[in-house]
Amino acid sequence: MEKIKLNHQSKVILYSIYLILVLSLFGCASGKTNQAMSNDFKYQTEQFADTRILRYQVPGFEELTLQQKTLIYYLHEAGMAGRDILWDQNYKHNLSIRKTLEEIIKYFNGDRETPEYERFIVYAKKVFVANGIHHQYSTIKIMPDFSEEYLIELINNSPDGKFPVKGSEDLNSLIKLLVHVLFDPDIDTKRVNLDPDADMALESANNFYTGVSQEEVLSFYEKYINEEDSQPLSYGLNSQLTKIEEKLVENIWRSDGMYSPAINEIVNWLQKALSVAENENQRLTILKLIEFYETGDLAIFNEYSILWVKDTLSEIDFTNGFIEVYGDPFGLKGAYQSMVSIVDETSEQRVSKISGNAQWFEDNMPFDDAFKKPTVTGISARAINVAALAGDNSPMPPLGVNLPNSDWIRREYGSKSVTITNIAQAYHQANLESGFLTEFSCNPEEVVLAKRYGFLSNNLHTDLHEIIGHGSGRLTPGVPDMSISLKSYASAIEETRADLAALYFLMDPKMVELDLVPSLDAAKAQYSHYIKNGLMLQLHRIEPGNNLEQTHMRNRQLIASWVYEKGKDENVVEPIIQDGKTCFIVNDYNRLRELFGELLIEVQRIKSEGDYDAAKNLVEKYGIIVDQELLREVHARYKIIGMPSTSAFINPVFVPVVRNDRIVDVTIEYPDDFLNQMLNYGEKYSFLPPSN
């Protein structure tokens, strides 16, 4: 019989099919879905521009007690009550813009079948995804793909629209404002400007600073630095810094201050949650959060954070407040966010093993003993299924969280780290159908490893990042908090440090010993993915001509570029051009792990010693500048497979069943219309007046 000769591409395809069939027959650690989730659940609902819209399930909700369901409902309402705060924090005109978009969509009586109207709808969806008019990753203003004249036509042909105008003021002033801020690319270009040569206060469009310069911001907060203070406050976390009659003043976000209508609504729902708290510690935590909102006192915020860290028994957990500081170029101001979650019992064993061995991980860090914690305190780790998201956590939630951010609280009381199982599951299920695994790989074995271990290794990387990475290391005595010592580079350095710790330990034999992975092939899957993502995949999230602005994108490129450069002579990571497509293949996984460790040693030193110059050099050299030719190639290849770069989520809806003025049940619904949910949010949770 004559043998059939196959070319290289055919061999690759057949080999991949063979291995995938084998895996499908015998199963694998990563392929098993949570049995509590519906197998016919529709994860992706639509796709537009650079975004796909996904949904997530909340397994276990139906089995909760009425008290627990009611607690989730109250905490969800408390979180949503602050939605306007984030929009205003992101940009002072966002609320006026959002309200205008909502009213046009509801009441425009012109032709809705035209290409221009479709472009308007896509623009509106982009704004809803980004919680404002600046892109969620690049922070650059999203430019409308329709004309100024068409916007005016839309407004004028929405006669029943309740547009954000004041008193007898007509629409002309609103139209003038919108045309000015939406269509001029030179007005409020970046929400967060991290350029060290720019005035990061005056040239950032966020609403954290008004009329004040970078020099004024730094001098205002540097006066609070006290190297002898072992329990410093998070100065500036809950305020806007402005200037009144040439005097710098903080507008505090509290019940009788800035954002008071929304904050009072948050407090109202938190007070309801007190009646159904799971235990006394959780009740005291909610009480302390209410006190913080009422007073704006950052010392009380520390007390709340400590109580929250200590609550490790509640099955229902939550975060609510001004927390992450990525949206502030100086790393001081906390964006409003909320998350309500349920413990994921099926994944709890995995994270418990990691947190239970936290001291071993700390002792075996590759960096100097002087930077290690002699005793690791209170790292509480959990796997959760998120039930409700709001503020900066929605509609683009994180995959993991480690809080509080205060170094001294972490040192003395520990931290609480969570991996979000159901969001990761939603991404995994949606990605299985995308085709990007084979598009960006030149090695069929790598594809098989990704399919077999990808879900497991991604979750494990998140676990290690949040639990061990953020929970490790200590500052040299006398070195101030990172936001002060490392300034605009603090967040990128911290995320780099956490990622490196996770990557370093992923390939440690301890992972197999703890039965966290069946073999170190799981680490190989993550190493390959991380290098590809840092050097290539994530570039699709920014437009050609731009460089990296978002903190996590910077830290991923920093790591991948650094190890690629340092391992070039040994061909540790090899670039390959195959069929005109660029791939990056890891040739030496063990050496790559060593390089991750070498970089971790330096990054930890930078943080511990507060070495601003070294942080600047590292981030500027490796984390920001993008290979524009490669960026264009990545965009073209994503376009071929039809996969967008961004995923945003529709949230579940909780519906109380009320009889005789009492809640007798809470049901959960899974809507599938993103735009409709955004309009419903606008009607139900608008508590702040637009500021024109």
XYZ file of C-alpha atoms in Angstrom, residues 27-681:
655
model
C -10.671 13.238 31.299
C -8.277 15.710 32.843
C -7.886 17.874 35.913
C -8.658 21.091 34.123
C -11.545 19.920 31.984
C -13.935 18.993 34.757
C -16.522 21.670 35.241
C -18.238 22.487 38.489
C -21.115 20.015 38.648
C -23.263 22.610 40.389
C -23.246 24.633 37.181
C -25.722 24.013 34.399
C -24.188 22.260 31.404
C -26.417 24.118 28.934
C -25.795 27.577 30.375
C -25.103 30.165 27.676
C -21.890 31.938 28.682
C -21.460 34.379 25.774
C -24.418 36.508 24.699
C -23.004 38.973 22.183
C -19.894 40.568 20.752
C -19.178 44.130 19.613
C -16.045 46.125 18.790
C -13.240 44.699 20.969
C -15.584 43.215 23.592
C -17.527 40.022 24.183
C -20.314 39.905 26.766
C -20.323 36.903 29.092
C -22.463 35.652 31.961
C -21.558 33.704 35.084
C -23.522 31.326 37.282
C -23.669 31.363 41.086
C -23.506 27.694 42.096
C -24.869 26.881 45.533
C -27.133 29.914 45.817
C -30.334 27.855 45.863
C -29.020 25.752 48.760
C -28.401 28.768 51.019
C -30.636 29.574 53.965
C -33.152 32.408 53.709
C -30.943 34.447 56.031
C -27.940 34.009 53.749
C -29.906 34.776 50.586
C -31.305 37.913 52.200
C -27.805 38.959 53.282
C -26.570 38.631 49.694
C -29.523 40.687 48.456
C -28.899 43.498 50.970
C -25.143 43.557 50.323
C -25.780 43.555 46.570
C -28.059 46.583 46.904
C -25.468 48.318 49.091
C -22.847 47.714 46.426
C -25.008 48.952 43.570
C -25.964 52.080 45.520
C -22.423 53.388 45.017
C -22.271 52.813 41.261
C -22.441 56.536 40.474
C -19.423 57.180 42.683
C -17.070 55.226 40.443
C -18.387 56.909 37.310
C -17.744 60.322 38.839
C -14.329 59.279 40.148
C -13.337 58.206 36.660
C -14.243 61.557 35.083
C -16.176 64.602 36.255
C -18.493 64.642 33.220
C -19.204 60.901 33.105
C -22.577 61.078 34.841
C -23.860 63.737 32.431
C -22.595 61.694 29.485
C -24.063 58.432 30.760
C -27.447 59.992 31.498
C -27.531 61.492 27.999
C -26.721 58.146 26.390
C -29.399 56.403 28.467
C -32.085 58.926 27.559
C -31.290 58.761 23.850
C -31.443 54.948 23.851
C -34.801 54.993 25.639
C -36.523 57.849 23.842
C -34.977 58.491 20.407
C -37.876 58.548 17.949
C -35.828 58.639 14.749
C -34.670 55.815 12.517
C -32.911 53.146 14.603
C -31.959 50.974 11.626
C -29.251 53.218 10.191
C -25.497 52.485 10.318
C -24.965 55.697 12.285
C -27.386 54.653 15.007
C -25.670 51.260 15.225
C -22.324 53.037 15.654
C -23.865 55.149 18.393
C -25.104 52.021 20.215
C -21.661 50.406 19.986
C -20.115 53.574 21.428
C -22.625 53.579 24.284
C -21.836 49.940 25.083
C -18.109 50.730 25.128
C -18.752 53.517 27.626
C -20.863 51.223 29.829
C -18.114 48.579 29.799
C -15.455 51.135 30.775
C -17.587 52.902 33.432
C -16.929 56.119 31.561
C -15.540 57.544 28.356
C -11.958 56.344 28.865
C -10.936 52.842 27.794
C -10.630 50.388 30.657
C -7.103 49.274 29.678
C -5.413 52.108 27.823
C -7.324 54.785 29.844
C -7.356 56.789 26.597
C -10.588 58.528 25.654
C -12.953 56.432 23.559
C -13.652 58.481 20.442
C -17.170 58.310 18.940
C -17.488 56.742 15.507
C -20.294 59.136 14.550
C -20.438 62.856 13.926
C -21.117 65.774 16.237
C -24.112 66.611 14.084
C -25.557 63.154 14.587
C -25.251 63.436 18.362
C -27.186 66.695 18.215
C -29.799 65.006 16.038
C -30.138 62.173 18.534
C -30.683 64.564 21.438
C -33.118 66.801 19.575
C -35.130 63.786 18.448
C -35.561 62.417 21.967
C -38.267 64.829 23.194
C -39.270 62.710 26.198
C -35.697 62.291 27.413
C -34.923 63.559 30.902
C -31.553 65.030 30.064
C -29.191 66.310 32.797
C -29.971 70.001 32.585
C -30.285 72.393 35.494
C -33.468 74.342 36.127
C -34.460 76.474 33.175
C -31.238 75.740 31.364
C -31.939 74.457 27.861
C -30.162 71.701 26.002
C -27.741 74.000 24.214
C -25.264 74.174 27.079
C -25.359 70.396 27.499
C -24.808 69.855 23.784
C -21.921 72.324 23.813
C -20.306 70.467 26.712
C -20.731 67.049 25.125
C -19.361 68.124 21.765
C -16.385 69.670 23.551
C -15.413 66.688 25.720
C -16.452 63.794 23.449
C -15.133 64.836 20.059
C -11.958 66.830 20.784
C -9.111 64.289 21.105
C -6.948 66.827 22.916
C -9.417 67.373 25.766
C -9.015 65.060 28.791
C -7.182 62.516 26.667
C -6.103 60.079 29.397
C -7.896 59.092 32.571
C -4.576 58.044 34.134
C -1.394 59.610 32.783
C 1.638 57.758 34.144
C 4.194 59.528 31.961
C 6.988 60.600 34.339
C 7.578 63.679 32.201
C 3.947 64.781 32.502
C 2.190 66.536 35.347
C 0.320 63.416 36.403
C -2.290 65.398 38.349
C -3.128 68.063 35.780
C -2.834 65.715 32.790
C -4.942 62.872 34.184
C -8.663 63.188 33.479
C -9.818 61.366 36.612
C -11.751 63.312 39.229
C -9.393 62.677 42.142
C -7.600 66.007 41.764
C -9.074 69.286 40.522
C -6.983 72.332 39.825
C -3.900 71.018 41.626
C -0.473 70.153 40.251
C 1.635 67.070 40.779
C 4.001 69.036 42.991
C 1.096 70.200 45.150
C -0.274 66.654 45.482
C 3.065 65.225 46.550
C 3.844 68.028 49.007
C 0.337 67.800 50.516
C 0.588 64.080 51.310
C 4.302 63.895 52.075
C 3.674 65.939 55.201
C 1.845 62.928 56.643
C 4.862 60.643 56.313
C 6.172 59.615 59.708
C 8.819 56.915 59.562
C 8.278 56.146 63.247
C 4.552 55.492 62.782
C 4.166 51.702 62.794
C 0.439 51.885 62.019
C 0.020 54.620 59.400
C -3.302 55.640 57.924
C -4.048 55.376 54.203
C -3.929 59.123 53.733
C -5.892 60.390 50.758
C -7.766 57.116 50.208
C -11.278 58.565 50.522
C -11.071 62.125 49.275
C -10.783 64.444 46.339
C -7.963 66.983 46.587
C -8.920 70.402 45.274
C -8.023 74.041 45.685
C -10.309 76.651 47.249
C -9.076 80.235 47.360
C -5.513 79.021 46.708
C -5.703 76.610 49.645
C -5.495 72.843 49.209
C -8.587 71.137 50.611
C -9.752 67.512 50.765
C -13.385 66.804 49.908
C -13.999 63.731 52.053
C -16.247 60.968 50.704
C -18.641 60.419 53.625
C -22.271 60.698 54.685
C -22.217 64.494 55.093
C -19.540 65.177 52.502
C -18.808 64.521 48.859
C -20.952 61.727 47.366
C -23.294 61.870 50.377
C -26.542 60.881 48.534
C -24.986 57.644 47.292
C -23.087 56.953 50.508
C -26.237 57.382 52.603
C -27.985 54.872 50.357
C -25.070 52.442 50.838
C -25.367 52.889 54.599
C -29.123 52.296 54.450
C -28.626 48.856 52.877
C -25.714 47.987 55.157
C -27.952 48.688 58.146
C -30.483 46.219 56.728
C -27.678 43.669 56.348
C -26.929 43.916 60.086
C -30.172 42.103 60.868
C -29.165 39.033 58.850
C -25.410 38.884 59.502
C -24.155 35.311 59.806
C -22.297 35.870 63.069
C -21.264 38.518 65.572
C -17.895 39.217 63.970
C -19.521 39.873 60.614
C -22.088 42.117 62.294
C -19.311 44.122 63.969
C -17.499 44.380 60.620
C -20.586 45.829 58.930
C -21.127 48.218 61.854
C -17.556 49.479 61.561
C -17.927 49.987 57.802
C -21.063 52.041 58.439
C -19.136 54.118 60.986
C -16.385 54.720 58.440
C -18.882 55.873 55.814
C -20.521 58.187 58.336
C -17.290 59.764 59.583
C -14.779 59.355 56.769
C -12.207 58.647 59.507
C -9.330 56.566 58.100
C -8.462 55.244 61.562
C -11.909 53.655 61.601
C -11.238 52.254 58.140
C -8.201 50.477 59.608
C -10.378 49.084 62.392
C -12.889 47.879 59.811
C -10.117 46.255 57.749
C -8.817 44.374 60.784
C -12.286 43.101 61.672
C -12.829 42.046 58.074
C -9.546 40.109 57.970
C -10.475 38.316 61.192
C -13.818 37.151 59.816
C -12.847 33.771 58.384
C -15.969 31.836 59.375
C -18.704 33.537 57.366
C -19.846 31.610 54.312
C -21.061 34.864 52.751
C -18.305 37.469 52.483
C -18.129 40.920 50.947
C -15.971 43.924 50.163
C -17.381 47.415 49.895
C -15.619 50.746 49.827
C -12.770 52.781 48.424
C -10.148 50.112 47.887
C -7.913 49.671 44.846
C -5.741 52.611 43.791
C -4.859 51.713 40.185
C -6.943 54.604 38.849
C -4.782 57.186 40.635
C -1.350 57.911 39.125
C -0.042 58.473 42.657
C -1.585 55.292 44.068
C -3.463 57.101 46.842
C -7.159 57.382 45.972
C -9.369 54.326 46.301
C -11.871 53.512 43.572
C -15.336 52.532 44.775
C -15.997 48.808 44.437
C -18.088 46.011 45.880
C -18.114 42.226 45.738
C -20.396 39.712 47.473
C -19.356 36.075 47.456
C -20.114 32.527 48.601
C -17.429 30.074 49.679
C -16.689 27.523 46.947
C -16.374 24.335 48.939
C -15.187 22.298 45.940
C -12.050 24.441 45.538
C -11.509 25.296 49.201
C -9.083 22.434 49.783
C -6.674 23.771 47.166
C -6.331 27.248 48.619
C -6.269 25.912 52.184
C -3.194 23.858 51.350
C -1.439 26.947 50.036
C -2.324 29.227 52.934
C -1.577 26.452 55.428
C 1.966 26.300 54.061
C 2.465 30.067 53.842
C 5.452 29.972 56.205
C 7.175 27.371 54.018
C 6.693 29.570 50.952
C 8.024 32.624 52.800
C 11.064 30.726 54.095
C 11.839 29.428 50.607
C 11.534 32.732 48.764
C 14.680 33.309 46.686
C 15.223 36.860 47.971
C 17.306 38.097 50.889
C 16.329 36.890 54.368
C 16.262 40.512 55.525
C 13.204 41.049 53.326
C 11.320 37.970 54.541
C 8.711 37.856 57.285
C 10.100 35.880 60.241
C 6.559 34.851 61.059
C 3.781 34.834 58.506
C 0.613 36.062 60.198
C -2.955 35.264 59.378
C -3.024 34.643 55.643
C -6.623 33.544 55.160
C -7.302 32.012 51.772
C -10.558 31.031 50.161
C -11.963 29.989 46.854
C -15.229 31.773 46.222
C -18.060 32.036 43.768
C -18.908 35.651 43.302
C -22.591 36.450 43.651
C -22.720 40.207 43.108
C -20.363 42.783 41.626
C -20.489 46.569 41.561
C -18.336 49.638 41.062
C -14.823 48.988 39.830
C -15.424 45.218 39.985
C -18.125 45.379 37.332
C -18.633 44.650 34.503
C -15.001 43.432 34.341
C -14.283 41.498 37.552
C -10.864 40.338 38.761
C -9.940 36.663 39.022
C -8.523 37.058 42.511
C -8.301 39.510 45.383
C -5.893 39.974 48.288
C -6.866 42.599 50.850
C -6.395 44.803 52.778
C -3.726 46.794 50.973
C -2.194 48.287 54.125
C 1.278 46.800 54.684
C 1.162 47.129 58.447
C -2.214 45.385 58.730
C -0.901 42.577 56.533
C 2.157 42.347 58.775
C 0.329 42.301 62.110
C -3.060 40.776 61.262
C -2.550 39.075 57.936
C -4.612 39.306 54.775
C -7.562 37.646 53.171
C -6.979 36.154 49.755
C -9.612 34.790 47.403
C -9.676 33.094 44.021
C -12.919 33.585 42.098
C -13.906 30.207 40.713
C -17.080 30.959 38.768
C -15.598 33.917 36.877
C -12.605 31.777 35.916
C -15.023 29.048 34.855
C -16.947 31.463 32.632
C -13.734 32.569 30.915
C -12.634 28.957 30.491
C -15.908 27.821 28.925
C -16.023 30.796 26.569
C -12.382 30.362 25.536
C -12.791 26.695 24.644
C -14.739 27.751 21.578
C -12.507 30.670 20.545
C -9.679 28.933 18.670
C -6.970 31.214 20.020
C -4.975 28.294 21.527
C -4.048 26.918 18.136
C -3.780 30.339 16.475
C -0.975 31.497 18.754
C 0.952 28.255 19.185
C 3.537 26.620 16.938
C 3.813 23.552 19.145
C 1.000 20.958 19.269
C 2.224 19.588 22.600
C 1.858 23.068 24.084
C -1.763 23.169 22.923
C -2.453 19.821 24.571
C -0.889 20.977 27.844
C -3.019 24.110 27.712
C -6.211 22.123 27.179
C -5.308 19.625 29.860
C -3.913 21.915 32.560
C -4.883 25.443 31.523
C -7.862 25.881 33.842
C -6.057 24.290 36.775
C -2.793 26.191 36.269
C -4.549 29.520 35.759
C -6.432 29.090 39.023
C -3.299 27.949 40.814
C -1.369 30.937 39.493
C -4.102 33.221 40.815
C -4.049 31.429 44.179
C -0.297 31.811 44.533
C -0.365 35.408 43.271
C -2.953 36.505 45.809
C -2.057 34.321 48.805
C 1.717 34.027 48.619
C 2.715 36.869 46.293
C 0.845 39.750 47.879
C 1.148 38.219 51.325
C 4.938 37.875 51.290
C 7.921 40.035 52.122
C 8.375 43.072 54.323
C 9.672 46.617 54.112
C 13.009 47.644 55.547
C 12.430 49.555 58.824
C 12.039 53.247 58.061
C 10.923 52.750 54.450
C 7.481 54.347 53.920
C 4.532 52.735 52.201
C 5.082 51.892 48.516
C 2.702 54.584 47.298
C 5.043 57.134 48.863
C 8.445 55.587 48.129
C 7.799 54.235 44.621
C 5.093 56.750 43.624
C 3.570 56.072 40.201
C 5.508 52.803 39.827
C 4.257 51.284 43.093
C 1.309 49.342 41.678
C 3.270 47.906 38.732
C 6.096 46.784 41.025
C 3.691 45.164 43.493
C 1.817 43.262 40.776
C 5.137 42.207 39.236
C 6.280 40.908 42.613
C 3.089 38.898 43.178
C 3.158 37.374 39.689
C 6.824 36.413 40.031
C 6.237 34.675 43.356
C 3.422 32.665 41.773
C 5.470 31.755 38.712
C 8.511 30.815 40.784
C 6.633 28.365 42.992
C 4.427 26.889 40.258
C 7.313 24.702 39.146
C 8.480 23.786 42.628
C 8.209 20.064 43.537
C 6.230 21.264 46.549
C 3.249 21.646 44.211
C 3.237 17.908 43.530
C 4.010 17.080 47.163
C 0.941 19.068 48.263
C -1.115 17.328 45.564
C -1.945 20.680 43.993
C -0.950 19.425 40.543
C -0.627 15.892 39.163
C 2.717 16.832 37.615
C 4.854 19.874 36.893
C 3.514 19.823 33.339
C 0.825 22.108 34.754
C 3.534 24.684 35.429
C 4.790 24.293 31.870
C 1.293 25.116 30.596
C 1.223 28.301 32.664
C 4.783 29.310 31.766
C 4.037 29.016 28.053
C 0.811 30.956 28.395
C 2.363 33.682 30.548
C 5.200 34.339 28.117
C 2.821 34.459 25.138
C 0.405 36.707 26.980
C 3.074 39.092 28.237
C 4.793 39.425 24.860
C 1.841 39.062 22.475
C -1.718 38.195 23.418
C -2.478 41.149 25.665
C -1.403 43.602 22.945
C -4.813 43.184 21.357
C -6.252 45.228 24.228
C -4.615 48.437 23.010
C -4.858 50.252 19.716
C -1.912 50.436 17.284
C 0.346 53.375 18.069
C -0.242 53.192 21.813
C 1.952 51.853 24.584
C 0.935 50.162 27.837
C -0.817 52.189 30.534
C -2.749 49.622 32.585
C -0.856 48.320 35.626
C -1.357 44.579 35.117
C -0.493 44.780 31.430
C 2.703 46.596 32.310
C 3.700 44.051 34.918
C 3.077 41.096 32.575
C 5.130 42.594 29.755
C 7.852 43.593 32.213
C 8.301 40.007 33.381
C 8.052 38.380 29.957
C 10.380 40.907 28.295
C 12.960 40.748 31.086
C 13.262 36.946 31.118
C 13.259 36.866 27.319
C 16.174 39.296 27.187
C 18.155 37.726 30.032
C 17.701 34.227 28.618
C 18.368 35.126 24.989
C 21.937 33.764 24.881
C 20.663 30.433 26.244
C 17.636 30.416 23.925
C 15.330 29.988 26.930
C 12.427 31.598 25.060
C 12.612 31.355 21.297
C 10.705 33.485 18.795
C 9.589 31.471 15.772
C 8.021 32.618 12.512
C 5.824 29.858 11.091
C 3.572 30.418 8.098
C 4.137 34.136 8.552
C 2.973 34.040 12.176
C 5.052 34.863 15.228
C 5.158 32.400 18.114
C 7.190 32.273 21.319
C 8.268 28.820 22.488
C 9.772 28.003 25.869
C 12.756 25.727 25.330
C 14.046 25.480 28.901
C 11.370 25.584 31.599
C 13.813 25.028 34.459
C 16.030 27.915 33.412
C 12.955 30.066 32.930
C 12.005 29.367 36.534
C 15.473 30.446 37.649
C 15.081 33.702 35.724
C 11.715 34.338 37.389
C 13.515 33.885 40.713
C 16.336 36.262 39.779
C 13.884 38.981 38.831
C 11.867 38.377 42.011
C 15.031 38.950 44.073
C 15.487 42.381 42.511
C 11.830 43.399 42.607
C 11.533 42.486 46.285
C 14.666 44.521 47.023
C 13.161 47.485 45.189
C 9.997 47.303 47.265
C 11.700 46.617 50.591
C 14.221 49.436 50.170
C 11.880 51.867 48.428
C 14.290 52.225 45.489
C 12.382 54.628 43.247
C 15.099 54.957 40.585
C 15.403 51.197 40.146
C 11.605 50.830 39.966
C 11.417 53.541 37.329
C 14.206 52.011 35.241
C 12.673 48.533 35.367
C 9.123 49.589 34.477
C 10.142 52.122 31.836
C 12.590 49.764 30.095
C 10.533 46.576 30.067
C 6.906 47.341 30.942
C 5.701 50.171 28.730
C 7.061 50.346 25.177
C 5.270 48.066 22.727
C 6.597 46.436 19.561
C 4.171 48.102 17.147
C 4.765 45.647 14.312
C 3.951 42.737 16.603
C 0.919 44.610 17.935
C -0.490 44.998 14.419
C 0.135 41.316 13.727
C -1.704 40.316 16.916
C -4.679 42.484 15.970
C -4.833 40.892 12.532
C -4.706 37.352 13.931
C -7.393 38.025 16.525
C -9.537 39.393 13.729
C -9.081 36.161 11.766
C -10.404 34.002 14.612
C -13.079 36.572 15.486
C -12.118 36.782 19.150
C -12.317 40.161 20.917
C -9.692 41.287 23.408
C -12.029 42.266 26.243
C -14.663 40.388 28.219
C -17.374 42.103 30.227
C -20.097 40.430 32.251
C -23.827 40.649 32.733
C -24.574 40.269 36.435
C -27.236 38.040 37.998
C -30.307 39.736 39.456
C -31.619 38.991 42.943
C -35.384 39.244 43.388
C -36.862 39.296 46.904
C -40.188 37.515 47.385
C -42.145 39.609 49.873
C -45.253 38.628 51.818
C -46.808 40.741 54.547
C -43.844 43.120 54.354
C -41.369 40.316 55.011
C -38.882 38.661 52.680
C -39.795 34.970 52.479
C -37.392 34.059 49.678
C -34.820 35.536 47.309
C -34.597 34.152 43.791
C -31.793 34.557 41.284
C -32.197 35.375 37.614
C -29.627 35.400 34.807
C -30.459 38.157 32.294
C -28.864 38.003 28.856
C -29.173 41.587 27.575
C -26.189 43.754 28.531
C -27.579 47.044 27.282
C -30.896 46.492 29.017
C -29.096 45.786 32.302
C -27.142 49.023 31.969
C -30.358 50.974 31.390
C -31.987 49.297 34.396
C -28.995 50.185 36.534
